[in-house]
PDB file of C-alpha atoms in Angstrom:
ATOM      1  CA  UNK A   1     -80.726  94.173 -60.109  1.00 63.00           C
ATOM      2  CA  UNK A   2     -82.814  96.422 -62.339  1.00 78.00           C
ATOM      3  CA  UNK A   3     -82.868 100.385 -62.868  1.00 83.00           C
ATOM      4  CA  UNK A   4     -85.247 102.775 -63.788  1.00 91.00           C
ATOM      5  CA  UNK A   5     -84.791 106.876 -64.911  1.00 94.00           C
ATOM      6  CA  UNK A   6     -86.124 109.099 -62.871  1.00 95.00           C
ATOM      7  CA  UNK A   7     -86.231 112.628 -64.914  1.00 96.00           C
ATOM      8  CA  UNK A   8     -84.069 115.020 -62.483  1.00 97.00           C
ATOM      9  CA  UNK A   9     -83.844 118.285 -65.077  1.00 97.00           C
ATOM     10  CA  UNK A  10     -86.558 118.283 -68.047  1.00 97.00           C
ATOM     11  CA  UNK A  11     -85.362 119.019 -71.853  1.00 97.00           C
ATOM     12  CA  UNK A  12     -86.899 122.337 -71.712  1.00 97.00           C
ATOM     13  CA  UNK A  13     -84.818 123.207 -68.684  1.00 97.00           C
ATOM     14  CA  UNK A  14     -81.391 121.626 -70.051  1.00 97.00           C
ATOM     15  CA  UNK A  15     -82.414 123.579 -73.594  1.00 97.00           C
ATOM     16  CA  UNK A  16     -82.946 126.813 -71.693  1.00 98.00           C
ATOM     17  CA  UNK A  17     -79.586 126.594 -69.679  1.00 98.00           C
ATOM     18  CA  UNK A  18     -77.458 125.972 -72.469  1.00 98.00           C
ATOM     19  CA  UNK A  19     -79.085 128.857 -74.533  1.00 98.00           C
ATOM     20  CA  UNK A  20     -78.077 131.126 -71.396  1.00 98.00           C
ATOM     21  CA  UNK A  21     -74.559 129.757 -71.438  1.00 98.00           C
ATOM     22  CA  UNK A  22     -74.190 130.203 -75.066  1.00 98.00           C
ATOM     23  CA  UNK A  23     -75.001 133.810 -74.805  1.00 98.00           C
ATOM     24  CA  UNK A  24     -72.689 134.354 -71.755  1.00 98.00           C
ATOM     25  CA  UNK A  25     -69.884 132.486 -73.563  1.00 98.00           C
ATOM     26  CA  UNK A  26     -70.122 134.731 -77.088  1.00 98.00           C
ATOM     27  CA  UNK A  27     -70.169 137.619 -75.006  1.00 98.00           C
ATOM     28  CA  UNK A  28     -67.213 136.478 -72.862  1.00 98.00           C
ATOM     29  CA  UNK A  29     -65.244 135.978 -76.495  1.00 97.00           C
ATOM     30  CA  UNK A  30     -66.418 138.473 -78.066  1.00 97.00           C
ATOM     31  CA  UNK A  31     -63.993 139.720 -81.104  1.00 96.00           C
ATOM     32  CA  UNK A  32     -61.896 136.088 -80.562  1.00 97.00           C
ATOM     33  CA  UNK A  33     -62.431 132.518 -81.641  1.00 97.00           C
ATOM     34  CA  UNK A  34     -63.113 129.237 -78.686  1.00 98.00           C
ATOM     35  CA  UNK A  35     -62.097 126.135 -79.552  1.00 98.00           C
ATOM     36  CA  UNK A  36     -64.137 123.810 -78.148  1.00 98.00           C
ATOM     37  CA  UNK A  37     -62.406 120.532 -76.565  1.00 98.00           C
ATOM     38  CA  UNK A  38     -64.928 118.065 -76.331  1.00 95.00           C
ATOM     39  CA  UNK A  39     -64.632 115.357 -73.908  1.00 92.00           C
ATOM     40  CA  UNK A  40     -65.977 112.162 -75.429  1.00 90.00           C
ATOM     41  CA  UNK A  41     -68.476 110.433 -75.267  1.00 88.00           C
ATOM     42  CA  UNK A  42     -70.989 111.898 -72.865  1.00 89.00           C
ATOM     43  CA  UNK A  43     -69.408 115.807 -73.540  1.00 92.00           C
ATOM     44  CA  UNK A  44     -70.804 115.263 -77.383  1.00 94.00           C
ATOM     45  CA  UNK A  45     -75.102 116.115 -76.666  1.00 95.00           C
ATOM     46  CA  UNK A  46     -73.870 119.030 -74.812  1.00 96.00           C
ATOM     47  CA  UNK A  47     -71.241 120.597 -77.350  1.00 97.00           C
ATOM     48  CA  UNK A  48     -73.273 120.011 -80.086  1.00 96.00           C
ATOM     49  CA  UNK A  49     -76.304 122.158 -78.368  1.00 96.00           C
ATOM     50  CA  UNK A  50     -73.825 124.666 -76.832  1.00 98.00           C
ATOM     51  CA  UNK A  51     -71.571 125.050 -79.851  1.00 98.00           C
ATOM     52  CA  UNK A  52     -75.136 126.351 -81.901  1.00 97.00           C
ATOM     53  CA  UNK A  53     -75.796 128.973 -79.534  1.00 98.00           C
ATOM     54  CA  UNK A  54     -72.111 130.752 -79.670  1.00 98.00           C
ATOM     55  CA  UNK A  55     -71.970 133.714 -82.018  1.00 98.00           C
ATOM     56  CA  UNK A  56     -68.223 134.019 -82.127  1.00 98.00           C
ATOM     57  CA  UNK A  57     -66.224 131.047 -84.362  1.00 98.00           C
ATOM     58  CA  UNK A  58     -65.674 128.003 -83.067  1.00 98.00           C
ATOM     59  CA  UNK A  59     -63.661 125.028 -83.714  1.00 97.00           C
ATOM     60  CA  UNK A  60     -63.975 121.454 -82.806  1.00 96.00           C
ATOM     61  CA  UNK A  61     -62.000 118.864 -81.322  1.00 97.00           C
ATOM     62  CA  UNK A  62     -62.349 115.922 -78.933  1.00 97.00           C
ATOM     63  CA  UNK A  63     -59.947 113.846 -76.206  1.00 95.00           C
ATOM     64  CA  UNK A  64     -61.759 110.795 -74.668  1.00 92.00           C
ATOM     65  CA  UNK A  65     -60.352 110.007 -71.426  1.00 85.00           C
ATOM     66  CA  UNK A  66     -61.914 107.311 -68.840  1.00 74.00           C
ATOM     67  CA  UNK A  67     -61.523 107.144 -64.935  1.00 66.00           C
ATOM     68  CA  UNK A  68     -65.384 105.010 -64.515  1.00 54.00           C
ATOM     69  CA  UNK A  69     -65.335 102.241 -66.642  1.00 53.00           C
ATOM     70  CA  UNK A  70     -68.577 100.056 -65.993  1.00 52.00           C
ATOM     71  CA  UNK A  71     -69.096 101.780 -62.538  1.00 52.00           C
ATOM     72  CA  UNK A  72     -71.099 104.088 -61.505  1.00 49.00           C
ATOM     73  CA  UNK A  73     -68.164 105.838 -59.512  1.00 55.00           C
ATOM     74  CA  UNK A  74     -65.018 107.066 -60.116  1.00 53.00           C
ATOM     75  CA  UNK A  75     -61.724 104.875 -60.329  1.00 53.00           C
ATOM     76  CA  UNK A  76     -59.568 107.643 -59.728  1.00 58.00           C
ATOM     77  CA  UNK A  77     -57.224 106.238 -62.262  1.00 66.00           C
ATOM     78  CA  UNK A  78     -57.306 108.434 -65.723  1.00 74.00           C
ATOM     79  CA  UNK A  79     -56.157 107.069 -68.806  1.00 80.00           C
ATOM     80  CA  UNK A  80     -56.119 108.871 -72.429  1.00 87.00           C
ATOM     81  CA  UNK A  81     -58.091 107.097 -74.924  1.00 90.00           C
ATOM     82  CA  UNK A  82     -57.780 109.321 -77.494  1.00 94.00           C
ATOM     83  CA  UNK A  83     -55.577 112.563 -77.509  1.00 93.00           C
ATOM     84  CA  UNK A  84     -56.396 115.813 -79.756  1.00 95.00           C
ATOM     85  CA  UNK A  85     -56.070 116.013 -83.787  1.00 94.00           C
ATOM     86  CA  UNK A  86     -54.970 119.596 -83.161  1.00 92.00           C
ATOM     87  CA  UNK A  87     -52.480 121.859 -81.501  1.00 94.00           C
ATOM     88  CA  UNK A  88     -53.322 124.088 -79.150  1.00 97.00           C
ATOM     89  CA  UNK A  89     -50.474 126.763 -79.113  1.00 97.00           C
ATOM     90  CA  UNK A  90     -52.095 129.946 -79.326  1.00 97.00           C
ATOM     91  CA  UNK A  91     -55.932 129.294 -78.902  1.00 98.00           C
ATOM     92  CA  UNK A  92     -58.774 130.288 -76.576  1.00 98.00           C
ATOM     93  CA  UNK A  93     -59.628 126.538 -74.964  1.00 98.00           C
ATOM     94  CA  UNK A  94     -63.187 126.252 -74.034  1.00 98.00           C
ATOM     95  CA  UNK A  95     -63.276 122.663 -72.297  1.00 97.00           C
ATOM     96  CA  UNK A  96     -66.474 120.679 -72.765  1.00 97.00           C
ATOM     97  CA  UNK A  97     -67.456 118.674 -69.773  1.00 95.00           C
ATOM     98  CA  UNK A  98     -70.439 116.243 -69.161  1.00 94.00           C
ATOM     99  CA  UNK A  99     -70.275 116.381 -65.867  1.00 93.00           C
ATOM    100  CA  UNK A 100     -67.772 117.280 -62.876  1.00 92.00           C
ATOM    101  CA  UNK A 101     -67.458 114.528 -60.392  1.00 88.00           C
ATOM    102  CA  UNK A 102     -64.576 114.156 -57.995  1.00 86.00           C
ATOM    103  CA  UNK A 103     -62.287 116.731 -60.107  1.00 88.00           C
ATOM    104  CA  UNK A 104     -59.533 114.374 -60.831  1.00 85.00           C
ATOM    105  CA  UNK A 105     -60.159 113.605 -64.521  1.00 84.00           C
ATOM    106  CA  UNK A 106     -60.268 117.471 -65.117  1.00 89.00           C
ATOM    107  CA  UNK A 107     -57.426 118.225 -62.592  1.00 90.00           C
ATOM    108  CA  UNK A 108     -55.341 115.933 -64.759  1.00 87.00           C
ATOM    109  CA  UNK A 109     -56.501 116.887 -67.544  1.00 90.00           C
ATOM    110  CA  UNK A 110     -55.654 120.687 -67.350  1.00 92.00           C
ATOM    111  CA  UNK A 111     -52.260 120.376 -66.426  1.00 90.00           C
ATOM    112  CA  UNK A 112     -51.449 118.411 -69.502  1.00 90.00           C
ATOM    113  CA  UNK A 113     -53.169 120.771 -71.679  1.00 95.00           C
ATOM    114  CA  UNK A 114     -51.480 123.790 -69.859  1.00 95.00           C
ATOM    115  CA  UNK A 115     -48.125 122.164 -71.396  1.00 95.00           C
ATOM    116  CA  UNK A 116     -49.672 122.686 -75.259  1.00 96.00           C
ATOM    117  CA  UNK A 117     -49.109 126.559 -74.854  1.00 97.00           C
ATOM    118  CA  UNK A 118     -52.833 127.320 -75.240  1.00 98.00           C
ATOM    119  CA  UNK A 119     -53.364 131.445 -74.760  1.00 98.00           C
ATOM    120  CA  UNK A 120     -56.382 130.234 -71.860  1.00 97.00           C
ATOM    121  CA  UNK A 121     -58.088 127.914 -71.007  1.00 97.00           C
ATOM    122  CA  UNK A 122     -61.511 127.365 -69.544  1.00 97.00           C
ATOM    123  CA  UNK A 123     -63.896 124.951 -68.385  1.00 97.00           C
ATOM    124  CA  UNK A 124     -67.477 124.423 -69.176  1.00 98.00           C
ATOM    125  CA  UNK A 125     -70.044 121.642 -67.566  1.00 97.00           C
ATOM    126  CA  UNK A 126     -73.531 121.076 -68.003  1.00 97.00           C
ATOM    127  CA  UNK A 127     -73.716 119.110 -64.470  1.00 97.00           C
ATOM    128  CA  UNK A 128     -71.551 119.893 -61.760  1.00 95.00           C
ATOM    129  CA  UNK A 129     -71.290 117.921 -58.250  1.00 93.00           C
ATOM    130  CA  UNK A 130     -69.095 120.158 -55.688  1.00 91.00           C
ATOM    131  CA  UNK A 131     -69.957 117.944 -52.597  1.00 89.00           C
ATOM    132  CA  UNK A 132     -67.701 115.054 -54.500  1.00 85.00           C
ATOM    133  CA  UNK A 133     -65.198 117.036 -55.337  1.00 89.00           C
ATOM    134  CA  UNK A 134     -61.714 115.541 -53.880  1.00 89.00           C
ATOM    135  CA  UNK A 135     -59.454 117.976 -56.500  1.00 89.00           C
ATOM    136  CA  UNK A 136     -59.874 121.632 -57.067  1.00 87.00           C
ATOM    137  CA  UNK A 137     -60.830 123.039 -60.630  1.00 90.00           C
ATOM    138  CA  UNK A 138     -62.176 126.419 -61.535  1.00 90.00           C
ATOM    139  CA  UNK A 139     -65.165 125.871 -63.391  1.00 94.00           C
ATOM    140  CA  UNK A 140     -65.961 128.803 -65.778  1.00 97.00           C
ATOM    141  CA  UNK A 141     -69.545 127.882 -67.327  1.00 98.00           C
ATOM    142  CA  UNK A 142     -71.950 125.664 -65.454  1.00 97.00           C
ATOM    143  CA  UNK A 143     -75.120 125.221 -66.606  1.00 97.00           C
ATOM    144  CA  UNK A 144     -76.560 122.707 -63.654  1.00 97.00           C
ATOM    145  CA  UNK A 145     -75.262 121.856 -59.781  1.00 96.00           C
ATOM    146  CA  UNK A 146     -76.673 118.629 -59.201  1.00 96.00           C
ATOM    147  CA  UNK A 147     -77.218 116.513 -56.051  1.00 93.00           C
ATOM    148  CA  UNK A 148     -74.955 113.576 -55.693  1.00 92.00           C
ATOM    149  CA  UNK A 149     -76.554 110.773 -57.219  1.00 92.00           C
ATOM    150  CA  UNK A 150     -76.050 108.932 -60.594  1.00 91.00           C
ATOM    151  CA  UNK A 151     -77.249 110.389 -63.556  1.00 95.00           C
ATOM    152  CA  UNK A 152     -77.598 109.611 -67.291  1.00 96.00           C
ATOM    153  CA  UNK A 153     -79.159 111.447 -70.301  1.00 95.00           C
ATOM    154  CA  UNK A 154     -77.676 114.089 -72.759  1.00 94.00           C
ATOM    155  CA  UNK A 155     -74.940 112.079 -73.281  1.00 92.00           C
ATOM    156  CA  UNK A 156     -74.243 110.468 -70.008  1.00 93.00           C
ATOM    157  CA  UNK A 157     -74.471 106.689 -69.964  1.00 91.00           C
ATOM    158  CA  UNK A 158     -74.636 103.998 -67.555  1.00 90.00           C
ATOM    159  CA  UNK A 159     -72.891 100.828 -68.899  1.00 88.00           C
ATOM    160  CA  UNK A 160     -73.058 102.611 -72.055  1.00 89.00           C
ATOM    161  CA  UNK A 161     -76.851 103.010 -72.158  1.00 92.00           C
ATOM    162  CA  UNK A 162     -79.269 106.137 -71.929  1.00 94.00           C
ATOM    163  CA  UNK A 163     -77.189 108.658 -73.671  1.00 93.00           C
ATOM    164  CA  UNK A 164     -79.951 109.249 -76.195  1.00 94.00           C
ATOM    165  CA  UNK A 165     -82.468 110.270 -73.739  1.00 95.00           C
ATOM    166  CA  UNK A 166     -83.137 114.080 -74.280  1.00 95.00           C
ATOM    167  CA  UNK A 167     -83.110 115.118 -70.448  1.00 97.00           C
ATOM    168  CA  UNK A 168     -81.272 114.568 -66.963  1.00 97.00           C
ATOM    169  CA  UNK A 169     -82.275 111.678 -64.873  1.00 97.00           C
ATOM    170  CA  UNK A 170     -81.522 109.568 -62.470  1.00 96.00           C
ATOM    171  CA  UNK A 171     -80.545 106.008 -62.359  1.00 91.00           C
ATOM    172  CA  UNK A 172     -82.453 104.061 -59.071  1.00 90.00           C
ATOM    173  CA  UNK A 173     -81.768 100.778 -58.565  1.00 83.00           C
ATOM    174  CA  UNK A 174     -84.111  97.783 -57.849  1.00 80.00           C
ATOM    175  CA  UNK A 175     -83.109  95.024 -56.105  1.00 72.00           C
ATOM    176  CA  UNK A 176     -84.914  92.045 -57.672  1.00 60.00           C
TER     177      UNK A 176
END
């Protein structure tokens, strides 16, 4: 079986979003520092472009947690790769997402960050698929809703490839 990208959102489009978020989130924080949790790997494109358009301070760190594996859906099981370097006792918690699939990485997610005495928390996305969604989150910032189908670019992979590829598109299969 063999793939090929079909482009879904251009990097002009992605570029513009993100600019719009940006704006919305310094003026949501205005007078306060975020810091920005990024989730690793495919969160890192989108951080990186967000986290230049904030006017307010920001801070960095990163978790890595995995519930796909080499599939192209969701396992459902989430396991921590790689926890945070910092506490979070006392900060403004902007969560960087990829994308938001079934809502049980996220789910999971917030109610073990909840437990680090963080004064808020919120949740940012640059793709977002509702019709998948099996577990509620509230999802502060999104800069796309997307149709469900599997995409990489900006960070998101497939088997680890495509991250590199500077807009949003979608992986179709071949058969061979």
């Amino acid at each position: 079986m063999s793939e090929r990208i079909r482009v879904l959102l251009t990097e002009e489009e992605v570029d513009h979003k993100i600019s719009e978020i940006g704006a919305k989130i310094s003026k949501d924080y205005e007078g306060r520092s975020v810091h920005m949790i990024c989730i690793l790997k495919g969160g890192v494109c989108f951080m990186c472009e967000l986290a230049k358009r904030i006017t307010v301070p920001v801070s960095f760190d990163f978790m890595a947690v995995s519930s796909y594996g080499g599939d192209t859906k969701s396992s459902g099981v989430i396991k921590i790769i790689k926890d945070l370097d910092e506490p979070l006792k006392g900060k403004d918690v902007l969560i960087v997402e990829d994308i938001i699939d079934s809502g049980r990485t996220l789910s999971h997610l917030c109610e073990l960050l909840k437990h680090r005495e963080p004064a808020s928390i919120h949740i940012c996305t640059l793709l977002d698929k509702p019709s998948r969604r099996v577990k509620a989150v509230n999802v502060d910032y999104t800069a796309f809703e997307i149709p469900d189908e599997f995409v990489v670019g900006y960070g998101l992979d497939y088997d680890q490839r495509y991250r590199n590829l500077p807009y949003i598109g979608v992986v179709e299969f071949d058969e061979d």
